[in-house]
Amino acid sequence: MNRSNGGGTGTGGGMRGAAGGANLLALRSHNTALVLDLLRTAGGAGISRLELAERTGLTPQAVSKITARLRGEGLAAEAGRRASTGGKPRTVLRLVPGAGHALGVHLDRDELRAVLVDLDGTVVAERRAPLDLGAGAETVLEMVARAAEELAEEGLGHLVAEGARVPGAALAAAPTLLGLGVALPGPLDHVRGVLHRITGFPGWDGYPLREALERRLGVPVVVDKDTNAAALGLAVGGAGAEEGSKAGGEEGSGAGVEAGGAGGERGSGAVGERGSGAVGERGSGAGGERGSGAGVEAGGAGGQRGSGAGVEAGGAGGQRGSGAGGEAAGAGARGGSFAYLHLGTGLGAGLVFGGGVHRGARTGAGEFGHQVVQLDGPPCTCGARGCIEALCLAAVARGDLAEAARVLGTGAANLAGLLDIDLVLLGGRTVAAAPEAFVHGVGAVLDARARREGGHDGPVPVRLAPAGTRGVAEGAAQLLLAPLFGRGEGG
């Protein structure tokens, strides 16, 4: 499997050629990502080529070429046959999970947690060790390298030919390894992989972590904030889809619907395409190209897309919202909008709009813990006073979990009022130690807010994030995997 930063799916700014036409290589990669994502969400039961064509808006011939290539590369395989309404039974295809792997590392202030996952996101092996994030770059890099090499040897050593085994080079020798994702407290620059002044650890300011790890390990590395990584893992797993569909009044089934075909015809199934949010969406049809960023282009002859909140055009002539079902719009088009609030050694948020992680232009979105809620309050390690993180952690330290949950709920209510999100998910070690107290306490604050405002929608639901204490590490691995399925782009 070819390795590249971003998973080799051709997303990002390379979707347009020099003359303004479609970059065919990037377009092919995007269409392949659509098919791979449907294979992934279909699970072991598989999906037929006809269903793939219907749900992606691609022609049956294009789907046949893509699936033949995926089978040749070992990414897809037959999963049996399914009876059809007429003619011979249809061949059903499935994803081959073991055809690719990624490492995910969560660097917390006092702990390292690392996982090796396959294409399905299933954890193959994991490590956990104490860590002092302030011990210095060389010490931390050595721990990351040791954990990554141990995981690669344990989970992938059987795939490495005997003659190719080189001490200290287990990662580079593993044929199915896409790379390493690293998640840690912010602020940082996700695009460049450079750390800023991490709260409590100013010595990391300006450190090029991605470059240092790539040089050390010899594989692609992606760096992001811990909350963003966890939110990405949750979004890929379908978090927020149900709430988003309710909020947007969607008709499509599964995690979303899509506009495609010759007039914005609606698709359905386990995964469609995003129809809204701050991320770039896809208009399918003859071109079926996806724009990245804030909402750039649509495929098909003349299928021009508007930018902004994810306006989508599909098919010849770029008709918006016409055809059998109109256009997918609203928060639930590919996973809804939600906030993941992470309370552990610090407090932060990961924001997901329209199924994509919202990082902001400088990876500054989600610095939730440092909103000031008490003027002249207790000092925070960031240098300000009265930050929600300082108040919340102080309440935890004195054993007042009800107060900690109330403070966290106040911040969550502010976020819900500002962004009109569909769902709040709670995670982190502190939450995991007393989940009922935090879910109930945060929910009570949001419920009180809903009663004050009136209306018929009720409070924003509050739930425990399903991934548990290794959710950040698993999300870090998705920094490599998600782009393979066209799921890594955000705003």
Tab-separated table of C-alpha atoms in Angstrom:
chain	number	residue	atom	x	y	z
A	1	MET	CA	0.000	0.000	0.000
A	2	ASN	CA	1.397	3.369	-0.959
A	3	ARG	CA	2.073	5.680	1.947
A	4	SER	CA	1.509	9.398	1.892
A	5	ASN	CA	0.560	12.116	4.355
A	6	GLY	CA	-3.198	12.310	4.212
A	7	GLY	CA	-3.626	8.687	3.210
A	8	GLY	CA	-3.170	9.198	-0.513
A	9	THR	CA	-6.764	10.058	-1.306
A	10	GLY	CA	-6.064	13.195	-3.252
A	11	THR	CA	-8.032	15.507	-0.967
A	12	GLY	CA	-7.158	19.080	-0.273
A	13	GLY	CA	-6.131	21.775	-2.671
A	14	GLY	CA	-5.047	19.484	-5.510
A	15	MET	CA	-8.515	18.904	-6.893
A	16	ARG	CA	-8.197	21.474	-9.657
A	17	GLY	CA	-5.921	21.442	-12.658
A	18	ALA	CA	-3.941	24.446	-13.886
A	19	ALA	CA	-6.584	25.324	-16.467
A	20	GLY	CA	-9.458	25.035	-14.006
A	21	GLY	CA	-10.493	21.542	-15.078
A	22	ALA	CA	-10.724	18.455	-12.893
A	23	ASN	CA	-7.497	16.785	-11.859
A	24	LEU	CA	-8.311	13.278	-13.044
A	25	LEU	CA	-5.893	11.541	-10.672
A	26	ALA	CA	-7.380	13.357	-7.679
A	27	LEU	CA	-10.876	12.699	-8.988
A	28	ARG	CA	-10.155	8.996	-9.350
A	29	SER	CA	-8.773	8.957	-5.824
A	30	HIS	CA	-11.881	10.645	-4.488
A	31	ASN	CA	-14.218	8.213	-6.224
A	32	THR	CA	-12.128	5.361	-4.846
A	33	ALA	CA	-12.496	6.857	-1.369
A	34	LEU	CA	-16.276	6.942	-1.761
A	35	VAL	CA	-16.347	3.272	-2.671
A	36	LEU	CA	-13.948	2.331	0.134
A	37	ASP	CA	-16.071	4.171	2.685
A	38	LEU	CA	-19.194	2.286	1.623
A	39	LEU	CA	-17.292	-1.001	1.780
A	40	ARG	CA	-16.119	-0.065	5.274
A	41	THR	CA	-19.561	0.823	6.596
A	42	ALA	CA	-21.136	-2.267	4.995
A	43	GLY	CA	-19.019	-4.453	7.279
A	44	GLY	CA	-18.648	-8.192	6.787
A	45	ALA	CA	-22.046	-8.470	5.088
A	46	GLY	CA	-20.624	-6.567	2.140
A	47	ILE	CA	-22.255	-4.526	-0.600
A	48	SER	CA	-22.896	-5.166	-4.295
A	49	ARG	CA	-21.512	-3.141	-7.204
A	50	LEU	CA	-25.027	-2.053	-8.111
A	51	GLU	CA	-25.567	-0.636	-4.623
A	52	LEU	CA	-22.189	1.098	-4.793
A	53	ALA	CA	-23.199	2.746	-8.055
A	54	GLU	CA	-26.562	3.844	-6.665
A	55	ARG	CA	-25.105	5.313	-3.498
A	56	THR	CA	-22.128	7.101	-5.027
A	57	GLY	CA	-23.774	8.378	-8.228
A	58	LEU	CA	-20.965	6.768	-10.234
A	59	THR	CA	-21.658	4.728	-13.345
A	60	PRO	CA	-21.633	0.920	-13.027
A	61	GLN	CA	-18.610	0.873	-15.356
A	62	ALA	CA	-16.698	3.272	-13.084
A	63	VAL	CA	-17.590	1.202	-10.021
A	64	SER	CA	-16.429	-1.984	-11.751
A	65	LYS	CA	-13.062	-0.409	-12.574
A	66	ILE	CA	-12.613	0.901	-9.048
A	67	THR	CA	-13.564	-2.371	-7.353
A	68	ALA	CA	-11.324	-4.350	-9.721
A	69	ARG	CA	-8.427	-2.116	-8.761
A	70	LEU	CA	-9.226	-2.424	-5.059
A	71	ARG	CA	-9.359	-6.198	-5.332
A	72	GLY	CA	-6.056	-6.196	-7.182
A	73	GLU	CA	-4.496	-4.141	-4.391
A	74	GLY	CA	-5.911	-6.477	-1.738
A	75	LEU	CA	-8.212	-3.844	-0.226
A	76	ALA	CA	-11.473	-5.542	-1.244
A	77	ALA	CA	-12.588	-9.151	-1.570
A	78	GLU	CA	-15.714	-11.124	-2.375
A	79	ALA	CA	-18.089	-11.653	0.537
A	80	GLY	CA	-20.400	-14.096	-1.235
A	81	ARG	CA	-23.447	-13.683	-3.431
A	82	ARG	CA	-26.832	-12.119	-2.859
A	83	ALA	CA	-30.104	-12.966	-4.550
A	84	SER	CA	-31.322	-10.326	-7.005
A	85	THR	CA	-34.818	-9.462	-8.196
A	86	GLY	CA	-33.962	-10.794	-11.622
A	87	GLY	CA	-31.050	-12.475	-13.366
A	88	LYS	CA	-28.079	-14.081	-11.697
A	89	PRO	CA	-27.159	-13.449	-8.043
A	90	ARG	CA	-25.066	-10.346	-7.375
A	91	THR	CA	-21.504	-10.636	-6.127
A	92	VAL	CA	-21.082	-8.885	-2.804
A	93	LEU	CA	-17.795	-7.169	-1.913
A	94	ARG	CA	-16.300	-6.293	1.454
A	95	LEU	CA	-13.340	-4.360	2.774
A	96	VAL	CA	-10.258	-6.362	3.811
A	97	PRO	CA	-9.447	-4.830	7.230
A	98	GLY	CA	-5.968	-6.320	7.451
A	99	ALA	CA	-4.877	-4.692	4.191
A	100	GLY	CA	-3.899	-1.514	6.008
A	101	HIS	CA	-2.962	-0.350	9.504
A	102	ALA	CA	-2.210	2.853	11.362
A	103	LEU	CA	-0.637	3.731	14.675
A	104	GLY	CA	-2.269	6.230	17.010
A	105	VAL	CA	-0.462	7.821	19.956
A	106	HIS	CA	-2.050	9.973	22.658
A	107	LEU	CA	0.492	12.102	24.525
A	108	ASP	CA	-1.200	13.312	27.676
A	109	ARG	CA	0.543	15.410	30.284
A	110	ASP	CA	1.274	12.353	32.429
A	111	GLU	CA	0.594	9.310	30.253
A	112	LEU	CA	1.294	7.815	26.835
A	113	ARG	CA	-1.304	5.560	25.258
A	114	ALA	CA	-0.688	3.988	21.846
A	115	VAL	CA	-2.753	1.691	19.615
A	116	LEU	CA	-2.340	-0.158	16.338
A	117	VAL	CA	-5.595	-0.383	14.381
A	118	ASP	CA	-6.663	-1.948	11.081
A	119	LEU	CA	-8.727	-0.348	8.306
A	120	ASP	CA	-11.932	-1.014	10.252
A	121	GLY	CA	-10.521	0.861	13.223
A	122	THR	CA	-10.315	-2.340	15.257
A	123	VAL	CA	-7.512	-2.216	17.828
A	124	VAL	CA	-4.934	-4.909	17.063
A	125	ALA	CA	-2.471	-4.050	19.842
A	126	GLU	CA	-2.019	-1.321	22.458
A	127	ARG	CA	0.470	0.106	24.928
A	128	ARG	CA	0.177	2.381	27.941
A	129	ALA	CA	2.970	3.951	29.986
A	130	PRO	CA	3.561	6.843	32.415
A	131	LEU	CA	4.852	10.013	30.758
A	132	ASP	CA	6.157	13.398	31.787
A	133	LEU	CA	5.336	15.706	28.896
A	134	GLY	CA	7.749	18.232	30.376
A	135	ALA	CA	10.699	15.818	30.360
A	136	GLY	CA	12.018	17.229	27.082
A	137	ALA	CA	11.632	16.457	23.404
A	138	GLU	CA	14.245	13.706	23.166
A	139	THR	CA	12.805	11.760	26.079
A	140	VAL	CA	9.254	12.001	24.759
A	141	LEU	CA	10.293	11.091	21.195
A	142	GLU	CA	12.163	8.054	22.479
A	143	MET	CA	9.050	6.849	24.299
A	144	VAL	CA	6.886	7.354	21.206
A	145	ALA	CA	9.397	5.512	19.021
A	146	ARG	CA	9.664	2.607	21.464
A	147	ALA	CA	5.898	2.216	21.788
A	148	ALA	CA	5.364	2.447	18.014
A	149	GLU	CA	8.051	-0.112	17.213
A	150	GLU	CA	6.785	-2.529	19.858
A	151	LEU	CA	3.249	-2.288	18.488
A	152	ALA	CA	4.425	-2.764	14.910
A	153	GLU	CA	6.457	-5.789	15.893
A	154	GLU	CA	3.591	-7.302	17.886
A	155	GLY	CA	0.819	-6.625	15.393
A	156	LEU	CA	2.614	-6.634	12.041
A	157	GLY	CA	5.830	-8.554	12.600
A	158	HIS	CA	4.392	-11.636	10.909
A	159	LEU	CA	3.992	-9.640	7.683
A	160	VAL	CA	7.663	-8.680	7.455
A	161	ALA	CA	9.922	-11.013	5.476
A	162	GLU	CA	12.721	-12.519	7.550
A	163	GLY	CA	15.413	-10.906	5.416
A	164	ALA	CA	13.790	-7.485	5.736
A	165	ARG	CA	13.925	-7.369	9.533
A	166	VAL	CA	16.206	-4.564	10.680
A	167	PRO	CA	16.584	-3.700	14.374
A	168	GLY	CA	14.857	-0.392	15.119
A	169	ALA	CA	13.141	-0.282	11.710
A	170	ALA	CA	9.966	-2.279	12.379
A	171	LEU	CA	7.729	0.535	11.157
A	172	ALA	CA	9.390	1.165	7.819
A	173	ALA	CA	9.481	-2.581	7.094
A	174	ALA	CA	5.773	-3.177	7.776
A	175	PRO	CA	4.115	-3.317	4.331
A	176	THR	CA	0.585	-2.409	5.450
A	177	LEU	CA	1.450	0.472	7.795
A	178	LEU	CA	0.139	3.837	6.581
A	179	GLY	CA	1.878	5.846	9.258
A	180	LEU	CA	1.548	7.339	12.736
A	181	GLY	CA	-0.962	9.821	14.140
A	182	VAL	CA	-0.029	11.780	17.247
A	183	ALA	CA	-2.543	13.648	19.401
A	184	LEU	CA	-1.650	15.870	22.337
A	185	PRO	CA	-2.860	18.994	24.129
A	186	GLY	CA	-2.864	22.201	22.123
A	187	PRO	CA	-2.407	24.777	20.937
A	188	LEU	CA	-0.546	23.569	17.845
A	189	ASP	CA	-0.406	23.884	14.061
A	190	HIS	CA	-2.042	20.791	12.558
A	191	VAL	CA	-1.014	21.611	8.969
A	192	ARG	CA	2.694	22.048	9.712
A	193	GLY	CA	2.874	19.627	12.619
A	194	VAL	CA	4.452	22.275	14.849
A	195	LEU	CA	3.587	22.694	18.528
A	196	HIS	CA	2.786	26.016	20.172
A	197	ARG	CA	2.850	26.945	23.840
A	198	ILE	CA	1.110	23.917	25.372
A	199	THR	CA	-0.634	24.974	28.554
A	200	GLY	CA	1.745	24.194	31.403
A	201	PHE	CA	4.586	23.154	29.068
A	202	PRO	CA	5.920	26.280	27.323
A	203	GLY	CA	9.156	24.501	26.363
A	204	TRP	CA	7.392	22.836	23.419
A	205	ASP	CA	6.635	26.178	21.745
A	206	GLY	CA	7.777	26.042	18.114
A	207	TYR	CA	8.869	22.408	18.196
A	208	PRO	CA	8.450	20.621	14.797
A	209	LEU	CA	7.054	17.364	16.185
A	210	ARG	CA	5.896	15.903	12.857
A	211	GLU	CA	9.247	16.476	11.174
A	212	ALA	CA	11.172	15.068	14.140
A	213	LEU	CA	9.080	11.894	14.299
A	214	GLU	CA	9.136	11.308	10.532
A	215	ARG	CA	12.904	11.595	10.577
A	216	ARG	CA	13.116	9.241	13.548
A	217	LEU	CA	10.621	6.597	12.400
A	218	GLY	CA	10.743	6.733	8.601
A	219	VAL	CA	6.936	6.742	8.124
A	220	PRO	CA	4.375	9.516	7.538
A	221	VAL	CA	3.244	11.323	10.679
A	222	VAL	CA	0.173	13.515	11.287
A	223	VAL	CA	-0.099	15.714	14.392
A	224	ASP	CA	-3.313	17.137	15.844
A	225	LYS	CA	-4.873	18.232	19.102
A	226	ASP	CA	-6.143	15.455	21.348
A	227	THR	CA	-9.720	16.738	21.214
A	228	ASN	CA	-9.716	16.972	17.411
A	229	ALA	CA	-8.399	13.430	17.076
A	230	ALA	CA	-11.040	12.065	19.423
A	231	ALA	CA	-13.765	13.997	17.589
A	232	LEU	CA	-12.555	12.625	14.247
A	233	GLY	CA	-12.703	9.070	15.561
A	234	LEU	CA	-16.240	9.657	16.811
A	235	ALA	CA	-17.344	11.234	13.524
A	236	VAL	CA	-15.959	8.338	11.487
A	237	GLY	CA	-17.875	6.008	13.801
A	238	GLY	CA	-21.126	7.847	13.046
A	239	ALA	CA	-21.520	9.933	16.213
A	240	GLY	CA	-24.143	12.646	15.878
A	241	ALA	CA	-25.773	11.118	12.803
A	242	GLU	CA	-29.137	10.444	14.400
A	243	GLU	CA	-29.389	13.872	16.024
A	244	GLY	CA	-28.260	15.565	12.819
A	245	SER	CA	-30.907	13.795	10.788
A	246	LYS	CA	-33.608	14.875	13.214
A	247	ALA	CA	-32.394	18.469	13.211
A	248	GLY	CA	-32.130	18.618	9.439
A	249	GLY	CA	-35.313	16.668	8.694
A	250	GLU	CA	-33.471	14.217	6.470
A	251	GLU	CA	-35.080	11.387	4.569
A	252	GLY	CA	-31.981	9.364	3.766
A	253	SER	CA	-31.093	6.389	5.862
A	254	GLY	CA	-27.908	5.708	7.764
A	255	ALA	CA	-25.344	8.419	8.487
A	256	GLY	CA	-26.302	10.739	5.698
A	257	VAL	CA	-27.646	11.391	2.248
A	258	GLU	CA	-26.260	12.911	-0.878
A	259	ALA	CA	-27.049	15.000	-3.875
A	260	GLY	CA	-26.024	13.334	-7.092
A	261	GLY	CA	-27.034	12.235	-10.553
A	262	ALA	CA	-28.530	14.455	-13.204
A	263	GLY	CA	-30.475	16.805	-10.990
A	264	GLY	CA	-29.432	16.358	-7.394
A	265	GLU	CA	-31.139	13.007	-6.901
A	266	ARG	CA	-31.004	11.802	-3.390
A	267	GLY	CA	-28.990	8.763	-2.388
A	268	SER	CA	-29.366	6.655	0.680
A	269	GLY	CA	-27.559	3.915	2.512
A	270	ALA	CA	-25.047	3.556	5.293
A	271	VAL	CA	-23.106	6.615	4.263
A	272	GLY	CA	-23.931	9.323	1.809
A	273	GLU	CA	-22.197	12.576	1.274
A	274	ARG	CA	-22.090	15.602	3.474
A	275	GLY	CA	-24.635	18.205	2.550
A	276	SER	CA	-23.763	21.044	4.860
A	277	GLY	CA	-21.378	22.383	7.440
A	278	ALA	CA	-18.146	24.306	7.112
A	279	VAL	CA	-16.480	21.581	5.111
A	280	GLY	CA	-16.379	21.096	1.372
A	281	GLU	CA	-19.023	18.835	-0.064
A	282	ARG	CA	-19.468	16.756	-3.161
A	283	GLY	CA	-21.789	17.099	-6.101
A	284	SER	CA	-21.819	13.819	-8.000
A	285	GLY	CA	-22.855	12.970	-11.529
A	286	ALA	CA	-20.560	12.866	-14.537
A	287	GLY	CA	-17.657	14.405	-12.651
A	288	GLY	CA	-18.400	13.443	-9.054
A	289	GLU	CA	-15.586	15.542	-7.674
A	290	ARG	CA	-15.246	16.625	-4.090
A	291	GLY	CA	-13.994	19.997	-3.002
A	292	SER	CA	-12.193	20.411	0.273
A	293	GLY	CA	-12.038	23.281	2.714
A	294	ALA	CA	-15.013	25.578	3.087
A	295	GLY	CA	-17.077	24.201	0.270
A	296	VAL	CA	-15.538	24.508	-3.167
A	297	GLU	CA	-16.663	22.590	-6.204
A	298	ALA	CA	-19.084	20.055	-7.549
A	299	GLY	CA	-18.725	17.527	-10.328
A	300	GLY	CA	-20.719	17.043	-13.472
A	301	ALA	CA	-20.824	19.250	-16.525
A	302	GLY	CA	-21.491	22.734	-15.233
A	303	GLY	CA	-22.069	21.468	-11.685
A	304	GLN	CA	-20.817	24.607	-10.006
A	305	ARG	CA	-20.876	24.635	-6.251
A	306	GLY	CA	-21.449	27.569	-3.973
A	307	SER	CA	-19.201	27.899	-0.961
A	308	GLY	CA	-20.048	28.708	2.628
A	309	ALA	CA	-22.296	26.358	4.526
A	310	GLY	CA	-21.927	23.455	2.174
A	311	VAL	CA	-24.215	24.353	-0.753
A	312	GLU	CA	-24.187	21.410	-3.116
A	313	ALA	CA	-24.789	21.044	-6.845
A	314	GLY	CA	-25.028	17.762	-8.706
A	315	GLY	CA	-25.225	16.510	-12.255
A	316	ALA	CA	-25.326	18.290	-15.565
A	317	GLY	CA	-26.334	21.895	-15.165
A	318	GLY	CA	-25.756	21.945	-11.406
A	319	GLN	CA	-29.401	21.889	-10.356
A	320	ARG	CA	-29.636	22.449	-6.629
A	321	GLY	CA	-32.172	20.454	-4.702
A	322	SER	CA	-34.032	19.057	-7.690
A	323	GLY	CA	-34.614	15.489	-8.800
A	324	ALA	CA	-36.246	12.698	-6.880
A	325	GLY	CA	-35.355	13.849	-3.416
A	326	GLY	CA	-33.732	17.221	-3.759
A	327	GLU	CA	-30.502	17.890	-1.968
A	328	ALA	CA	-29.030	16.741	1.289
A	329	ALA	CA	-28.887	19.706	3.587
A	330	GLY	CA	-28.845	20.434	7.266
A	331	ALA	CA	-26.612	19.216	10.017
A	332	GLY	CA	-27.168	15.521	9.542
A	333	ALA	CA	-25.993	15.088	5.971
A	334	ARG	CA	-22.958	13.085	6.987
A	335	GLY	CA	-22.904	12.805	10.710
A	336	GLY	CA	-24.478	15.961	12.119
A	337	SER	CA	-22.805	18.499	14.379
A	338	PHE	CA	-21.551	17.749	17.851
A	339	ALA	CA	-19.064	18.891	20.462
A	340	TYR	CA	-16.756	16.420	22.148
A	341	LEU	CA	-15.727	17.751	25.576
A	342	HIS	CA	-12.592	16.127	26.988
A	343	LEU	CA	-11.924	16.417	30.712
A	344	GLY	CA	-8.742	14.796	31.940
A	345	THR	CA	-5.550	16.550	32.975
A	346	GLY	CA	-6.963	19.544	31.095
A	347	LEU	CA	-10.185	20.552	29.390
A	348	GLY	CA	-10.798	21.035	25.671
A	349	ALA	CA	-13.317	20.502	22.894
A	350	GLY	CA	-13.406	18.896	19.481
A	351	LEU	CA	-16.024	20.362	17.132
A	352	VAL	CA	-17.680	18.479	14.274
A	353	PHE	CA	-19.901	20.197	11.702
A	354	GLY	CA	-21.504	18.276	8.858
A	355	GLY	CA	-19.410	15.211	9.674
A	356	GLY	CA	-16.046	17.016	9.459
A	357	VAL	CA	-13.771	18.221	12.252
A	358	HIS	CA	-13.666	22.006	12.498
A	359	ARG	CA	-10.113	23.060	13.332
A	360	GLY	CA	-10.177	26.682	12.223
A	361	ALA	CA	-7.632	28.414	10.006
A	362	ARG	CA	-4.871	28.082	12.633
A	363	THR	CA	-6.032	24.917	14.470
A	364	GLY	CA	-7.318	27.265	17.137
A	365	ALA	CA	-10.902	26.041	17.340
A	366	GLY	CA	-11.922	24.080	20.412
A	367	GLU	CA	-9.835	25.895	23.052
A	368	PHE	CA	-12.904	25.411	25.185
A	369	GLY	CA	-11.184	25.215	28.565
A	370	HIS	CA	-9.831	28.745	28.424
A	371	GLN	CA	-13.075	30.653	28.080
A	372	VAL	CA	-13.303	32.964	31.068
A	373	VAL	CA	-16.504	32.407	33.046
A	374	GLN	CA	-15.510	34.155	36.287
A	375	LEU	CA	-13.858	37.560	36.066
A	376	ASP	CA	-10.991	37.837	38.571
A	377	GLY	CA	-11.442	34.138	39.330
A	378	PRO	CA	-8.652	31.732	40.320
A	379	PRO	CA	-5.501	31.783	38.171
A	380	CYS	CA	-5.223	29.310	35.303
A	381	THR	CA	-2.020	27.719	34.007
A	382	CYS	CA	-2.606	29.547	30.709
A	383	GLY	CA	-1.962	32.874	32.470
A	384	ALA	CA	-5.563	34.106	32.602
A	385	ARG	CA	-7.971	34.012	35.539
A	386	GLY	CA	-11.369	32.382	35.929
A	387	CYS	CA	-11.006	29.933	33.017
A	388	ILE	CA	-13.524	27.126	32.941
A	389	GLU	CA	-10.637	24.602	33.048
A	390	ALA	CA	-9.247	26.073	36.264
A	391	LEU	CA	-12.669	26.120	37.940
A	392	CYS	CA	-13.567	22.627	36.786
A	393	LEU	CA	-10.259	20.996	37.770
A	394	ALA	CA	-10.307	22.760	41.141
A	395	ALA	CA	-13.750	21.312	41.855
A	396	VAL	CA	-12.528	17.842	40.852
A	397	ALA	CA	-9.467	18.196	43.100
A	398	ARG	CA	-11.612	18.903	46.154
A	399	GLY	CA	-13.955	16.036	45.320
A	400	ASP	CA	-16.949	18.192	44.385
A	401	LEU	CA	-17.976	16.407	41.185
A	402	ALA	CA	-21.415	18.007	41.175
A	403	GLU	CA	-19.814	21.448	40.998
A	404	ALA	CA	-17.325	20.282	38.364
A	405	ALA	CA	-20.209	18.987	36.235
A	406	ARG	CA	-22.150	22.242	36.746
A	407	VAL	CA	-19.167	24.295	35.587
A	408	LEU	CA	-18.631	22.005	32.617
A	409	GLY	CA	-22.328	22.236	31.821
A	410	THR	CA	-22.171	26.033	31.871
A	411	GLY	CA	-19.447	25.924	29.241
A	412	ALA	CA	-21.380	23.346	27.227
A	413	ALA	CA	-24.491	25.553	27.335
A	414	ASN	CA	-22.455	28.512	26.079
A	415	LEU	CA	-21.179	26.329	23.235
A	416	ALA	CA	-24.656	25.077	22.371
A	417	GLY	CA	-26.000	28.622	22.292
A	418	LEU	CA	-23.149	29.879	20.140
A	419	LEU	CA	-22.968	27.023	17.614
A	420	ASP	CA	-26.433	25.390	17.745
A	421	ILE	CA	-24.903	21.900	17.929
A	422	ASP	CA	-26.988	18.724	17.913
A	423	LEU	CA	-25.173	16.709	20.584
A	424	VAL	CA	-22.637	16.953	23.407
A	425	LEU	CA	-20.328	13.976	23.986
A	426	LEU	CA	-18.234	13.724	27.145
A	427	GLY	CA	-14.917	11.910	27.465
A	428	GLY	CA	-11.540	11.879	29.168
A	429	ARG	CA	-10.194	10.130	32.242
A	430	THR	CA	-11.978	12.336	34.759
A	431	VAL	CA	-15.339	11.775	33.086
A	432	ALA	CA	-14.652	8.049	32.732
A	433	ALA	CA	-14.092	7.814	36.495
A	434	ALA	CA	-17.576	9.187	37.259
A	435	PRO	CA	-19.617	9.106	34.050
A	436	GLU	CA	-23.078	9.337	35.600
A	437	ALA	CA	-22.211	12.407	37.643
A	438	PHE	CA	-20.959	14.309	34.608
A	439	VAL	CA	-23.614	13.208	32.118
A	440	HIS	CA	-26.366	14.031	34.611
A	441	GLY	CA	-24.794	17.306	35.785
A	442	VAL	CA	-24.015	18.680	32.328
A	443	GLY	CA	-27.395	17.525	31.063
A	444	ALA	CA	-29.170	19.365	33.895
A	445	VAL	CA	-27.576	22.683	32.903
A	446	LEU	CA	-28.512	22.203	29.246
A	447	ASP	CA	-32.031	21.193	30.262
A	448	ALA	CA	-32.420	24.378	32.315
A	449	ARG	CA	-31.209	26.419	29.336
A	450	ALA	CA	-33.769	24.756	27.050
A	451	ARG	CA	-36.594	25.494	29.510
A	452	ARG	CA	-35.589	29.165	29.654
A	453	GLU	CA	-35.566	29.465	25.876
A	454	GLY	CA	-38.787	27.542	25.247
A	455	GLY	CA	-39.433	25.896	21.881
A	456	HIS	CA	-40.297	22.319	21.089
A	457	ASP	CA	-36.911	20.738	20.347
A	458	GLY	CA	-35.917	20.149	23.958
A	459	PRO	CA	-32.380	20.292	25.367
A	460	VAL	CA	-29.263	19.328	23.481
A	461	PRO	CA	-28.647	15.663	24.418
A	462	VAL	CA	-25.594	14.794	26.509
A	463	ARG	CA	-23.975	11.382	26.244
A	464	LEU	CA	-20.824	9.536	27.189
A	465	ALA	CA	-18.417	9.200	24.259
A	466	PRO	CA	-18.329	5.490	23.327
A	467	ALA	CA	-14.583	5.079	22.813
A	468	GLY	CA	-13.640	5.311	26.492
A	469	THR	CA	-10.189	6.291	27.721
A	470	ARG	CA	-8.404	5.203	24.541
A	471	GLY	CA	-10.648	7.322	22.306
A	472	VAL	CA	-7.929	9.913	21.675
A	473	ALA	CA	-5.375	7.270	20.655
A	474	GLU	CA	-7.881	5.594	18.333
A	475	GLY	CA	-8.762	8.987	16.884
A	476	ALA	CA	-5.072	9.686	16.329
A	477	ALA	CA	-4.887	6.559	14.164
A	478	GLN	CA	-7.869	7.878	12.184
A	479	LEU	CA	-5.754	10.888	11.226
A	480	LEU	CA	-4.108	8.435	8.806
A	481	LEU	CA	-7.079	6.196	8.027
A	482	ALA	CA	-9.958	8.651	7.600
A	483	PRO	CA	-8.555	10.355	4.459
A	484	LEU	CA	-8.379	6.935	2.790
A	485	PHE	CA	-12.171	6.877	3.051
A	486	GLY	CA	-12.651	10.537	2.142
A	487	ARG	CA	-13.388	11.374	5.773
A	488	GLY	CA	-10.351	13.395	6.835
A	489	GLU	CA	-11.199	16.859	5.557
A	490	GLY	CA	-12.571	19.597	7.760
A	491	GLY	CA	-12.602	23.316	8.171
